Amino acid sequence: MFIVLLGAVVPGASSAAAPDGLELMRFKASEKTEAMFVLRASGCRKAGDTCRLELELSDGTDGTRKARLPDGMAHGIRKESRGAASSGTWTSGEEERNVTTSVQPVRLEAGEWGLLVTQESGFEHVHRRHRLYALKDGGVTEAWNGDENFAGPEMSHVGPYPLAPGSPVEGFYREYAFLSADRESGEPDQWKLDAYRWDAAGRKAVKELRHRPERHAAIIGSFKTAQEAIAYRDGAQLEQACASSFLVLETKPFKRLTPGLFIVTGIHSKKNAAEAALKNAGACNPRVSGYVKAL
C-alpha cells in the first residue's frame, strides 16, 4: 500500500510544532450552494498530542455547529492514496494507538450529500465505528451511527448504493459479521446486512426494506448441524487456508435458502465475485465445489 505524507497539510511525523486546525480534505455538501464539508484536525501541535477530528461547513459562520468524530488520531496523520478521488483515508499511530479514518460521500437527496465515516482502531482486535454526517440548520450533525459491539472477533463496513437504476439518490448499507464459528463453541457465525435511505422531511436515516443492495452467496456445503458445517470448513482449509474467507451461517434468516440447515459460504456483492470465490477455493482444494445463490 502506497502512503503519502501530506507535509504542510497534515501534522508530520517529526516533533516540530505545526499550525493548529489543519484542513485534511473538502467534500461536496450541496449542489444548490457552494457549501463543502471540511474535515479538520486540531489540537495536535507536536508528537505525543492527539488530534481532534471535526467536520464543519465551508460557508458556516462563527458558532456554526460542528460535528466531532468519535476517535482522535495521533500526531503525524498520513493520507493513504487509495480509493476514489472523492473519498479519503487517513491513518496514524502504532499498535494500540493506531486509528484509521475513512470518508465516503453518499448522495442523500438529488442536490444534497452526506458523509459516511468509518474509524478503525486497535491492534490485535480491530474495532470499527461508523457514522453518517449530514447538513442541519446551517451546520453539520451526526445523523446515524452503527458501531460494532466490541465483544469479540467482528467485521463490518458501510458504503453507498443506488436506490434504483438511474436514480441520483443513494442509500447506504452496513454489512456486519460476528466470527464465532469454531469447534469449541459449536455455534455458527452471524451475518447481517442493514440498508438505509434518507428521509428528507424528517432529516433522518430510516431502514430501507424494498430496494436493498444485492448479495450473492458462494456455498460450498450444506449441513444439518453447525458442528458438521464447522468441521467441513476446517477440513477444506488444507495448509493454504483454502476456505478461510467462508462463514458458517444458519439458513433460517434467508428467505431464498432452505430453512433448517447450516451452510459454509462466502457472501459477495456481485455474482461474478461469488463465482470467482468458488473457483479460487476449488483451485486451492480440488475437493471443494459449490454453487452461487442470490440472497
Short mmCIF file of C-alpha atoms in Angstrom, two decimals:
data_model
loop_
_atom_site.label_atom_id
_atom_site.label_comp_id
_atom_site.label_asym_id
_atom_site.label_seq_id
_atom_site.Cartn_x
_atom_site.Cartn_y
_atom_site.Cartn_z
CA MET A 1 0.00 0.00 0.00
CA PHE A 2 1.44 3.39 -1.05
CA ILE A 3 1.23 6.08 1.64
CA VAL A 4 1.73 9.80 1.09
CA LEU A 5 2.80 12.16 3.86
CA LEU A 6 0.82 15.36 3.47
CA GLY A 7 3.58 17.63 4.74
CA ALA A 8 2.12 21.09 5.37
CA VAL A 9 -1.46 19.86 5.12
CA VAL A 10 -1.30 17.29 7.94
CA PRO A 11 0.95 17.22 11.03
CA GLY A 12 4.18 15.49 10.07
CA ALA A 13 5.92 12.67 11.87
CA SER A 14 8.61 14.95 13.30
CA SER A 15 8.35 16.63 16.70
CA ALA A 16 8.38 20.14 15.22
CA ALA A 17 5.35 22.25 16.12
CA ALA A 18 2.70 22.54 13.39
CA PRO A 19 -0.14 25.03 12.86
CA ASP A 20 -3.38 24.14 14.65
CA GLY A 21 -6.72 23.43 12.93
CA LEU A 22 -5.30 21.87 9.76
CA GLU A 23 -7.64 21.07 6.89
CA LEU A 24 -7.46 17.46 5.70
CA MET A 25 -9.97 17.46 2.83
CA ARG A 26 -13.14 19.06 1.46
CA PHE A 27 -16.22 17.18 0.27
CA LYS A 28 -19.25 18.47 -1.64
CA ALA A 29 -22.21 19.13 0.66
CA SER A 30 -24.78 20.71 -1.67
CA GLU A 31 -25.35 21.21 -5.37
CA LYS A 32 -27.72 24.09 -4.64
CA THR A 33 -24.96 26.14 -3.00
CA GLU A 34 -21.17 26.10 -2.87
CA ALA A 35 -21.19 24.57 0.61
CA MET A 36 -18.50 21.98 1.34
CA PHE A 37 -17.90 19.64 4.26
CA VAL A 38 -14.47 20.43 5.72
CA LEU A 39 -12.61 17.76 7.69
CA ARG A 40 -10.11 19.31 10.12
CA ALA A 41 -7.56 18.05 12.64
CA SER A 42 -6.87 20.30 15.59
CA GLY A 43 -5.22 20.23 19.00
CA CYS A 44 -2.12 18.26 17.94
CA ARG A 45 0.83 20.59 17.51
CA LYS A 46 3.61 18.15 18.41
CA ALA A 47 4.44 14.47 18.79
CA GLY A 48 2.53 12.90 21.65
CA ASP A 49 -0.56 15.06 21.10
CA THR A 50 -3.88 13.59 19.99
CA CYS A 51 -5.68 15.37 17.15
CA ARG A 52 -9.39 16.09 17.39
CA LEU A 53 -11.16 15.41 14.11
CA GLU A 54 -14.11 17.67 13.29
CA LEU A 55 -16.45 18.29 10.37
CA GLU A 56 -17.71 21.79 9.62
CA LEU A 57 -19.23 23.70 6.69
CA SER A 58 -17.07 25.85 4.44
CA ASP A 59 -19.62 28.69 4.40
CA GLY A 60 -20.55 28.44 8.08
CA THR A 61 -20.31 31.49 10.30
CA ASP A 62 -18.77 31.68 13.76
CA GLY A 63 -20.66 29.40 16.08
CA THR A 64 -21.95 27.13 13.30
CA ARG A 65 -22.45 23.63 14.64
CA LYS A 66 -19.52 21.28 14.08
CA ALA A 67 -19.53 17.51 14.44
CA ARG A 68 -16.67 15.82 16.25
CA LEU A 69 -15.64 12.33 15.14
CA PRO A 70 -15.58 9.70 17.93
CA ASP A 71 -11.86 8.88 17.87
CA GLY A 72 -8.94 11.28 17.80
CA MET A 73 -5.74 10.47 15.94
CA ALA A 74 -2.10 10.67 16.96
CA HIS A 75 0.13 13.49 15.70
CA GLY A 76 1.60 12.53 12.33
CA ILE A 77 -1.57 11.77 10.32
CA ARG A 78 -0.85 10.23 6.92
CA LYS A 79 -3.19 10.22 3.93
CA GLU A 80 -3.39 6.95 2.04
CA SER A 81 -3.50 7.13 -1.76
CA ARG A 82 -6.31 4.67 -2.42
CA GLY A 83 -9.98 4.72 -3.27
CA ALA A 84 -11.99 7.18 -5.32
CA ALA A 85 -10.86 10.77 -5.74
CA SER A 86 -13.98 11.94 -3.88
CA SER A 87 -13.14 9.77 -0.85
CA GLY A 88 -10.32 9.94 1.66
CA THR A 89 -8.48 7.69 4.12
CA TRP A 90 -6.03 8.75 6.84
CA THR A 91 -4.05 6.75 9.39
CA SER A 92 -1.81 7.47 12.38
CA GLY A 93 -0.41 5.83 15.49
CA GLU A 94 1.21 2.47 16.17
CA GLU A 95 -0.30 -0.73 17.54
CA GLU A 96 -2.89 0.10 20.23
CA ARG A 97 -2.86 3.80 19.27
CA ASN A 98 -3.45 3.12 15.59
CA VAL A 99 -6.56 4.81 14.15
CA THR A 100 -7.66 4.83 10.52
CA THR A 101 -10.38 7.24 9.41
CA SER A 102 -12.15 6.74 6.06
CA VAL A 103 -14.73 9.08 4.48
CA GLN A 104 -17.19 8.20 1.69
CA PRO A 105 -19.70 10.70 0.22
CA VAL A 106 -23.29 9.48 -0.19
CA ARG A 107 -25.91 11.37 -2.22
CA LEU A 108 -28.82 11.57 0.23
CA GLU A 109 -31.01 13.77 -1.99
CA ALA A 110 -30.84 14.91 -5.61
CA GLY A 111 -28.95 18.05 -4.59
CA GLU A 112 -27.53 17.18 -1.19
CA TRP A 113 -24.75 14.95 0.10
CA GLY A 114 -23.85 13.32 3.38
CA LEU A 115 -20.62 11.70 4.54
CA LEU A 116 -20.19 8.12 5.71
CA VAL A 117 -17.25 7.99 8.12
CA THR A 118 -15.58 4.82 9.44
CA GLN A 119 -12.94 4.81 12.15
CA GLU A 120 -10.93 1.65 12.83
CA SER A 121 -8.82 1.31 15.95
CA GLY A 122 -6.99 -1.41 17.82
CA PHE A 123 -4.09 -3.76 17.24
CA GLU A 124 -4.86 -7.46 17.70
CA HIS A 125 -8.63 -6.93 17.62
CA VAL A 126 -9.63 -4.10 15.28
CA HIS A 127 -12.92 -2.37 16.12
CA ARG A 128 -14.94 -0.07 13.86
CA ARG A 129 -17.21 2.89 14.43
CA HIS A 130 -19.49 4.05 11.60
CA ARG A 131 -21.21 7.43 11.32
CA LEU A 132 -23.36 9.35 8.84
CA TYR A 133 -22.97 13.14 8.94
CA ALA A 134 -25.48 15.42 7.23
CA LEU A 135 -26.49 19.07 6.95
CA LYS A 136 -28.89 20.51 9.51
CA ASP A 137 -29.80 24.12 10.36
CA GLY A 138 -26.72 25.54 8.69
CA GLY A 139 -24.34 23.14 10.40
CA VAL A 140 -23.19 19.53 10.46
CA THR A 141 -24.88 16.87 12.57
CA GLU A 142 -24.46 13.17 13.27
CA ALA A 143 -27.49 11.58 11.60
CA TRP A 144 -26.80 7.86 12.15
CA ASN A 145 -24.31 5.54 13.83
CA GLY A 146 -23.58 1.83 13.54
CA ASP A 147 -20.71 0.84 15.82
CA GLU A 148 -19.58 -2.72 16.29
CA ASN A 149 -20.35 -4.40 19.62
CA PHE A 150 -16.66 -4.60 20.62
CA ALA A 151 -17.46 -8.01 22.10
CA GLY A 152 -15.20 -10.28 20.06
CA PRO A 153 -13.94 -11.01 16.54
CA GLU A 154 -16.12 -8.81 14.33
CA MET A 155 -16.01 -7.31 10.87
CA SER A 156 -18.21 -4.60 9.36
CA HIS A 157 -18.19 -2.00 6.65
CA VAL A 158 -20.52 0.63 5.22
CA GLY A 159 -20.99 2.13 1.79
CA PRO A 160 -23.43 3.89 -0.56
CA TYR A 161 -25.52 2.08 -3.16
CA PRO A 162 -28.08 3.21 -5.81
CA LEU A 163 -31.66 3.01 -4.57
CA ALA A 164 -32.96 2.49 -8.11
CA PRO A 165 -31.43 2.23 -11.61
CA GLY A 166 -30.71 5.70 -12.97
CA SER A 167 -31.67 7.47 -9.76
CA PRO A 168 -29.24 10.11 -8.46
CA VAL A 169 -30.30 9.34 -4.88
CA GLU A 170 -28.30 6.77 -2.94
CA GLY A 171 -28.97 4.67 0.10
CA PHE A 172 -26.27 3.24 2.31
CA TYR A 173 -25.70 -0.12 3.98
CA ARG A 174 -23.94 -1.62 6.98
CA GLU A 175 -22.70 -5.18 6.49
CA TYR A 176 -21.71 -6.99 9.67
CA ALA A 177 -20.24 -10.39 10.61
CA PHE A 178 -19.52 -11.82 14.05
CA LEU A 179 -16.95 -14.59 13.63
CA SER A 180 -17.97 -17.07 16.31
CA ALA A 181 -17.89 -20.43 14.47
CA ASP A 182 -15.27 -22.82 15.82
CA ARG A 183 -15.22 -26.40 17.08
CA GLU A 184 -15.09 -25.31 20.70
CA SER A 185 -18.22 -23.13 20.55
CA GLY A 186 -20.17 -25.25 18.07
CA GLU A 187 -22.06 -22.06 17.19
CA PRO A 188 -22.46 -20.56 13.69
CA ASP A 189 -21.16 -17.18 12.63
CA GLN A 190 -23.57 -14.25 12.43
CA TRP A 191 -24.03 -12.10 9.35
CA LYS A 192 -26.38 -9.17 8.76
CA LEU A 193 -26.96 -6.57 6.07
CA ASP A 194 -28.92 -3.45 7.02
CA ALA A 195 -29.91 -0.89 4.38
CA TYR A 196 -30.94 2.74 4.93
CA ARG A 197 -32.26 5.71 2.98
CA TRP A 198 -32.56 9.39 3.83
CA ASP A 199 -35.92 10.75 4.96
CA ALA A 200 -35.66 14.34 3.69
CA ALA A 201 -38.75 15.53 5.55
CA GLY A 202 -37.66 14.12 8.89
CA ARG A 203 -33.96 14.81 8.27
CA LYS A 204 -33.01 11.33 9.42
CA ALA A 205 -31.90 7.92 8.15
CA VAL A 206 -34.57 5.21 8.05
CA LYS A 207 -34.46 1.48 7.30
CA GLU A 208 -34.87 0.62 3.60
CA LEU A 209 -36.82 -2.63 3.22
CA ARG A 210 -37.62 -2.76 -0.52
CA HIS A 211 -34.62 -1.59 -2.53
CA ARG A 212 -31.75 -3.31 -0.80
CA PRO A 213 -28.23 -3.91 -2.15
CA GLU A 214 -27.80 -7.29 -3.78
CA ARG A 215 -25.73 -10.05 -2.20
CA HIS A 216 -24.71 -13.45 -3.56
CA ALA A 217 -23.68 -16.49 -1.51
CA ALA A 218 -20.92 -18.81 -2.74
CA ILE A 219 -21.99 -22.04 -0.99
CA ILE A 220 -19.59 -24.98 -0.67
CA GLY A 221 -21.61 -27.15 1.71
CA SER A 222 -24.99 -27.55 3.49
CA PHE A 223 -25.35 -29.50 6.74
CA LYS A 224 -27.93 -30.31 9.40
CA THR A 225 -25.83 -29.02 12.29
CA ALA A 226 -23.42 -26.17 12.84
CA GLN A 227 -20.83 -28.63 14.14
CA GLU A 228 -20.86 -30.54 10.84
CA ALA A 229 -20.52 -27.33 8.85
CA ILE A 230 -17.61 -26.13 11.01
CA ALA A 231 -15.85 -29.50 10.67
CA TYR A 232 -16.27 -29.40 6.88
CA ARG A 233 -14.88 -25.85 6.62
CA ASP A 234 -11.91 -26.77 8.82
CA GLY A 235 -11.25 -29.88 6.72
CA ALA A 236 -11.37 -27.89 3.48
CA GLN A 237 -8.65 -25.49 4.60
CA LEU A 238 -5.52 -27.60 3.91
CA GLU A 239 -2.26 -25.76 4.64
CA GLN A 240 -3.24 -22.94 2.27
CA ALA A 241 -6.35 -21.91 4.28
CA CYS A 242 -8.48 -22.59 1.20
CA ALA A 243 -11.77 -21.72 2.90
CA SER A 244 -10.58 -19.08 5.35
CA SER A 245 -12.91 -16.41 3.96
CA PHE A 246 -16.02 -18.60 4.27
CA LEU A 247 -18.58 -18.28 7.07
CA VAL A 248 -20.78 -20.89 8.73
CA LEU A 249 -24.33 -19.48 8.72
CA GLU A 250 -27.78 -20.71 9.66
CA THR A 251 -30.16 -20.57 6.68
CA LYS A 252 -33.26 -19.57 8.67
CA PRO A 253 -32.83 -15.75 8.23
CA PHE A 254 -32.57 -16.06 4.43
CA LYS A 255 -35.90 -16.39 2.61
CA ARG A 256 -34.33 -17.79 -0.57
CA LEU A 257 -32.48 -20.62 1.20
CA THR A 258 -33.84 -23.90 2.54
CA PRO A 259 -34.55 -23.40 6.25
CA GLY A 260 -33.15 -25.63 8.97
CA LEU A 261 -29.64 -26.01 7.54
CA PHE A 262 -26.16 -24.61 8.14
CA ILE A 263 -24.13 -23.54 5.13
CA VAL A 264 -20.46 -22.88 4.54
CA THR A 265 -20.48 -19.75 2.43
CA GLY A 266 -18.76 -16.60 1.29
CA ILE A 267 -21.02 -13.60 0.70
CA HIS A 268 -20.28 -11.13 -2.10
CA SER A 269 -21.86 -8.02 -3.56
CA LYS A 270 -21.63 -9.29 -7.16
CA LYS A 271 -22.45 -12.66 -8.69
CA ASN A 272 -19.18 -12.83 -10.60
CA ALA A 273 -17.24 -12.22 -7.36
CA ALA A 274 -19.06 -15.15 -5.72
CA GLU A 275 -18.28 -17.32 -8.75
CA ALA A 276 -14.63 -16.31 -8.56
CA ALA A 277 -14.54 -17.23 -4.86
CA LEU A 278 -15.81 -20.72 -5.69
CA LYS A 279 -13.26 -21.08 -8.46
CA ASN A 280 -10.40 -19.99 -6.20
CA ALA A 281 -11.45 -22.35 -3.41
CA GLY A 282 -11.67 -25.23 -5.89
CA ALA A 283 -8.26 -24.42 -7.35
CA CYS A 284 -6.82 -24.39 -3.83
CA ASN A 285 -8.51 -27.64 -2.79
CA PRO A 286 -9.90 -29.80 -5.67
CA ARG A 287 -12.33 -31.48 -3.26
CA VAL A 288 -14.19 -28.19 -2.79
CA SER A 289 -17.07 -27.32 -5.11
CA GLY A 290 -20.35 -25.49 -4.80
CA TYR A 291 -22.86 -23.09 -6.31
CA VAL A 292 -23.95 -19.46 -6.15
CA LYS A 293 -27.29 -18.34 -4.74
CA ALA A 294 -28.77 -14.83 -4.61
CA LEU A 295 -29.78 -13.85 -1.07
#
